[in-house]
Amino acid sequence: MARVLIAWEFGRNLGHIARDLPLARACREAGHEVIWAVRDLRGAARELAGEGFALLQAPLLRSGQVNAPPVNFADMLLREGYEDGGGLAAVLQAWHALMRLTGAAAVVYDYAPSALLAARALGLPTMILGSGFMVPSPVVPSPGFFPGAPVAALQAAEDRFVSNVNAALQTLGASPVASLRDLYAQGEQVLTTFPELDPFGPREQARYVGPMYAL
């Protein structure tokens, strides 16, 4: 038996629960123990009532002030709180402690990059599960969300992301990342969409399973 941690950090709707529940049930049927660390504890408790899973509050960053749309995925994470180096280090340490205290043997990412960083620091195997949009492109720097985005702006967002992440990883004594792609290359990518609908695809390193939901 293994203990599997499902981590949901960003995103403000219950589609994350709907996507993760079939996997959680399959893990349980295979004899594993599943623990959820979720952004919306109240909503998750309501939707998972009667399932018997352990629920924990995910460590959360405070989103920054948004004055304009993000230029790419790295910039989007900076707006979600990665711009705050001190806050990121604290949240990363909290995810690290949560994984150690729960005895997690594997981590499922559902738009939870801080959990992915903590799993990397601990050497835990990961599954990166999500829609095409929630898993960034393997291109460096992360490509623009809008046509004509200046390459300099894309690279600047990537550089700020990498700098802040590596400073936070240093507090755990973990090795640095070279790029956003480097972080997401550590686990198996399972995308709940089709190659034709993937905004960053098709991708050779991803496994496409189509829509997946249980609510």
PDB file of C-alpha atoms in Angstrom, residues 2-138:
ATOM      1  CA  ALA A   2       1.207   3.498  -0.857  1.00  0.00           C
ATOM      2  CA  ARG A   3      -0.041   6.841   0.423  1.00  0.00           C
ATOM      3  CA  VAL A   4      -0.926   9.164  -2.451  1.00  0.00           C
ATOM      4  CA  LEU A   5      -1.291  12.933  -1.982  1.00  0.00           C
ATOM      5  CA  ILE A   6      -3.548  14.786  -4.426  1.00  0.00           C
ATOM      6  CA  ALA A   7      -2.544  18.462  -4.441  1.00  0.00           C
ATOM      7  CA  TRP A   8      -4.810  21.280  -5.692  1.00  0.00           C
ATOM      8  CA  GLU A   9      -3.296  24.741  -5.187  1.00  0.00           C
ATOM      9  CA  PHE A  10      -4.531  27.211  -7.824  1.00  0.00           C
ATOM     10  CA  GLY A  11      -7.854  27.533  -9.648  1.00  0.00           C
ATOM     11  CA  ARG A  12     -11.124  28.576  -8.078  1.00  0.00           C
ATOM     12  CA  ASN A  13     -13.733  26.050  -9.147  1.00  0.00           C
ATOM     13  CA  LEU A  14     -14.606  22.461  -8.286  1.00  0.00           C
ATOM     14  CA  GLY A  15     -13.656  21.076 -11.693  1.00  0.00           C
ATOM     15  CA  HIS A  16     -10.415  20.046 -10.007  1.00  0.00           C
ATOM     16  CA  ILE A  17     -12.316  17.743  -7.649  1.00  0.00           C
ATOM     17  CA  ALA A  18     -14.327  16.346 -10.560  1.00  0.00           C
ATOM     18  CA  ARG A  19     -11.141  15.554 -12.490  1.00  0.00           C
ATOM     19  CA  ASP A  20      -9.246  14.016  -9.570  1.00  0.00           C
ATOM     20  CA  LEU A  21     -12.024  11.880  -8.097  1.00  0.00           C
ATOM     21  CA  PRO A  22     -11.885   9.020 -10.672  1.00  0.00           C
ATOM     22  CA  LEU A  23      -8.136   8.713 -10.060  1.00  0.00           C
ATOM     23  CA  ALA A  24      -8.605   8.807  -6.264  1.00  0.00           C
ATOM     24  CA  ARG A  25     -11.205   6.055  -6.433  1.00  0.00           C
ATOM     25  CA  ALA A  26      -8.972   3.931  -8.655  1.00  0.00           C
ATOM     26  CA  CYS A  27      -6.054   4.350  -6.238  1.00  0.00           C
ATOM     27  CA  ARG A  28      -8.280   3.322  -3.330  1.00  0.00           C
ATOM     28  CA  GLU A  29      -9.575   0.271  -5.205  1.00  0.00           C
ATOM     29  CA  ALA A  30      -5.949  -0.731  -5.845  1.00  0.00           C
ATOM     30  CA  GLY A  31      -5.350  -0.726  -2.076  1.00  0.00           C
ATOM     31  CA  HIS A  32      -3.683   2.666  -1.687  1.00  0.00           C
ATOM     32  CA  GLU A  33      -4.523   5.418   0.793  1.00  0.00           C
ATOM     33  CA  VAL A  34      -5.462   8.786  -0.710  1.00  0.00           C
ATOM     34  CA  ILE A  35      -5.081  12.144   1.045  1.00  0.00           C
ATOM     35  CA  TRP A  36      -6.275  15.391  -0.526  1.00  0.00           C
ATOM     36  CA  ALA A  37      -4.665  18.820   0.043  1.00  0.00           C
ATOM     37  CA  VAL A  38      -7.148  21.242  -1.521  1.00  0.00           C
ATOM     38  CA  ARG A  39      -7.565  24.953  -2.092  1.00  0.00           C
ATOM     39  CA  ASP A  40     -11.292  25.054  -1.283  1.00  0.00           C
ATOM     40  CA  LEU A  41     -11.715  22.904   1.803  1.00  0.00           C
ATOM     41  CA  ARG A  42     -15.413  23.665   2.243  1.00  0.00           C
ATOM     42  CA  GLY A  43     -16.303  22.897  -1.359  1.00  0.00           C
ATOM     43  CA  ALA A  44     -14.209  19.740  -1.394  1.00  0.00           C
ATOM     44  CA  ALA A  45     -15.790  18.497   1.836  1.00  0.00           C
ATOM     45  CA  ARG A  46     -19.235  18.974   0.308  1.00  0.00           C
ATOM     46  CA  GLU A  47     -18.435  17.266  -2.988  1.00  0.00           C
ATOM     47  CA  LEU A  48     -16.494  14.397  -1.405  1.00  0.00           C
ATOM     48  CA  ALA A  49     -18.968  13.726   1.420  1.00  0.00           C
ATOM     49  CA  GLY A  50     -19.321   9.994   1.954  1.00  0.00           C
ATOM     50  CA  GLU A  51     -16.163   9.109   0.011  1.00  0.00           C
ATOM     51  CA  GLY A  52     -14.091   8.599   3.160  1.00  0.00           C
ATOM     52  CA  PHE A  53     -10.980  10.444   1.986  1.00  0.00           C
ATOM     53  CA  ALA A  54      -8.844  12.518   4.376  1.00  0.00           C
ATOM     54  CA  LEU A  55      -8.951  16.232   3.511  1.00  0.00           C
ATOM     55  CA  LEU A  56      -6.341  18.860   4.370  1.00  0.00           C
ATOM     56  CA  GLN A  57      -6.094  22.567   3.616  1.00  0.00           C
ATOM     57  CA  ALA A  58      -3.457  23.233   0.956  1.00  0.00           C
ATOM     58  CA  PRO A  59      -0.803  25.866   1.817  1.00  0.00           C
ATOM     59  CA  LEU A  60      -1.736  28.952  -0.212  1.00  0.00           C
ATOM     60  CA  LEU A  61       0.058  31.978  -1.579  1.00  0.00           C
ATOM     61  CA  ARG A  62      -1.487  35.433  -1.607  1.00  0.00           C
ATOM     62  CA  SER A  63      -2.140  36.573  -5.171  1.00  0.00           C
ATOM     63  CA  GLY A  64      -0.510  39.800  -6.281  1.00  0.00           C
ATOM     64  CA  GLN A  65      -2.238  42.849  -7.683  1.00  0.00           C
ATOM     65  CA  VAL A  66      -3.311  42.285 -11.288  1.00  0.00           C
ATOM     66  CA  ASN A  67      -3.129  45.336 -13.561  1.00  0.00           C
ATOM     67  CA  ALA A  68      -2.970  43.594 -16.936  1.00  0.00           C
ATOM     68  CA  PRO A  69      -3.365  40.080 -18.329  1.00  0.00           C
ATOM     69  CA  PRO A  70      -0.300  37.826 -17.815  1.00  0.00           C
ATOM     70  CA  VAL A  71       1.903  37.441 -20.875  1.00  0.00           C
ATOM     71  CA  ASN A  72       2.641  33.715 -20.388  1.00  0.00           C
ATOM     72  CA  PHE A  73       2.434  30.820 -17.904  1.00  0.00           C
ATOM     73  CA  ALA A  74       5.459  31.969 -15.901  1.00  0.00           C
ATOM     74  CA  ASP A  75       3.946  35.438 -15.575  1.00  0.00           C
ATOM     75  CA  MET A  76       0.612  33.911 -14.515  1.00  0.00           C
ATOM     76  CA  LEU A  77       2.323  32.078 -11.646  1.00  0.00           C
ATOM     77  CA  LEU A  78       4.086  35.290 -10.645  1.00  0.00           C
ATOM     78  CA  ARG A  79       0.650  36.960 -10.402  1.00  0.00           C
ATOM     79  CA  GLU A  80      -0.595  34.028  -8.288  1.00  0.00           C
ATOM     80  CA  GLY A  81       2.026  34.832  -5.656  1.00  0.00           C
ATOM     81  CA  TYR A  82       5.375  33.642  -7.016  1.00  0.00           C
ATOM     82  CA  GLU A  83       6.485  37.285  -7.230  1.00  0.00           C
ATOM     83  CA  ASP A  84       6.672  37.280  -3.408  1.00  0.00           C
ATOM     84  CA  GLY A  85       9.907  35.428  -2.710  1.00  0.00           C
ATOM     85  CA  GLY A  86       9.400  35.273   1.061  1.00  0.00           C
ATOM     86  CA  GLY A  87       5.845  34.018   0.717  1.00  0.00           C
ATOM     87  CA  LEU A  88       6.897  31.421  -1.833  1.00  0.00           C
ATOM     88  CA  ALA A  89       9.647  30.104   0.448  1.00  0.00           C
ATOM     89  CA  ALA A  90       7.174  29.808   3.348  1.00  0.00           C
ATOM     90  CA  VAL A  91       4.556  28.005   1.256  1.00  0.00           C
ATOM     91  CA  LEU A  92       7.165  25.670  -0.211  1.00  0.00           C
ATOM     92  CA  GLN A  93       8.357  24.783   3.285  1.00  0.00           C
ATOM     93  CA  ALA A  94       4.721  24.146   4.310  1.00  0.00           C
ATOM     94  CA  TRP A  95       4.146  21.769   1.368  1.00  0.00           C
ATOM     95  CA  HIS A  96       7.433  20.051   2.195  1.00  0.00           C
ATOM     96  CA  ALA A  97       6.353  19.562   5.829  1.00  0.00           C
ATOM     97  CA  LEU A  98       2.869  18.409   4.801  1.00  0.00           C
ATOM     98  CA  MET A  99       4.321  15.701   2.556  1.00  0.00           C
ATOM     99  CA  ARG A 100       6.703  14.514   5.253  1.00  0.00           C
ATOM    100  CA  LEU A 101       4.047  14.501   7.988  1.00  0.00           C
ATOM    101  CA  THR A 102       1.536  12.595   5.844  1.00  0.00           C
ATOM    102  CA  GLY A 103       4.158  10.121   4.663  1.00  0.00           C
ATOM    103  CA  ALA A 104       3.213  10.654   1.025  1.00  0.00           C
ATOM    104  CA  ALA A 105       4.880   8.181  -1.330  1.00  0.00           C
ATOM    105  CA  ALA A 106       3.629   9.876  -4.513  1.00  0.00           C
ATOM    106  CA  VAL A 107       2.055  13.216  -5.448  1.00  0.00           C
ATOM    107  CA  VAL A 108      -0.628  14.051  -7.997  1.00  0.00           C
ATOM    108  CA  TYR A 109      -0.380  17.621  -9.317  1.00  0.00           C
ATOM    109  CA  ASP A 110      -3.614  19.444 -10.122  1.00  0.00           C
ATOM    110  CA  TYR A 111      -2.477  22.993 -10.862  1.00  0.00           C
ATOM    111  CA  ALA A 112      -0.206  22.850  -7.791  1.00  0.00           C
ATOM    112  CA  PRO A 113       3.292  24.016  -8.804  1.00  0.00           C
ATOM    113  CA  SER A 114       4.382  24.605  -5.192  1.00  0.00           C
ATOM    114  CA  ALA A 115       3.511  20.993  -4.377  1.00  0.00           C
ATOM    115  CA  LEU A 116       5.475  19.949  -7.458  1.00  0.00           C
ATOM    116  CA  LEU A 117       8.493  21.892  -6.170  1.00  0.00           C
ATOM    117  CA  ALA A 118       8.220  20.277  -2.725  1.00  0.00           C
ATOM    118  CA  ALA A 119       7.909  16.810  -4.255  1.00  0.00           C
ATOM    119  CA  ARG A 120      11.001  17.553  -6.328  1.00  0.00           C
ATOM    120  CA  ALA A 121      12.930  18.537  -3.197  1.00  0.00           C
ATOM    121  CA  LEU A 122      11.868  15.291  -1.494  1.00  0.00           C
ATOM    122  CA  GLY A 123      12.480  13.104  -4.549  1.00  0.00           C
ATOM    123  CA  LEU A 124       8.857  11.916  -4.649  1.00  0.00           C
ATOM    124  CA  PRO A 125       7.373  10.535  -7.892  1.00  0.00           C
ATOM    125  CA  THR A 126       4.706  12.773  -9.382  1.00  0.00           C
ATOM    126  CA  MET A 127       1.841  12.624 -11.836  1.00  0.00           C
ATOM    127  CA  ILE A 128       1.024  15.934 -13.514  1.00  0.00           C
ATOM    128  CA  LEU A 129      -2.707  15.804 -14.179  1.00  0.00           C
ATOM    129  CA  GLY A 130      -4.683  18.602 -15.774  1.00  0.00           C
ATOM    130  CA  SER A 131      -6.175  20.230 -18.808  1.00  0.00           C
ATOM    131  CA  GLY A 132      -3.845  21.426 -21.528  1.00  0.00           C
ATOM    132  CA  PHE A 133      -3.887  24.969 -20.189  1.00  0.00           C
ATOM    133  CA  MET A 134      -2.896  23.977 -16.631  1.00  0.00           C
ATOM    134  CA  VAL A 135       0.319  22.262 -17.750  1.00  0.00           C
ATOM    135  CA  PRO A 136       2.743  24.691 -19.415  1.00  0.00           C
ATOM    136  CA  SER A 137       4.327  24.234 -22.797  1.00  0.00           C
ATOM    137  CA  PRO A 138       7.814  22.637 -22.897  1.00  0.00           C
TER     138      PRO A 138
END
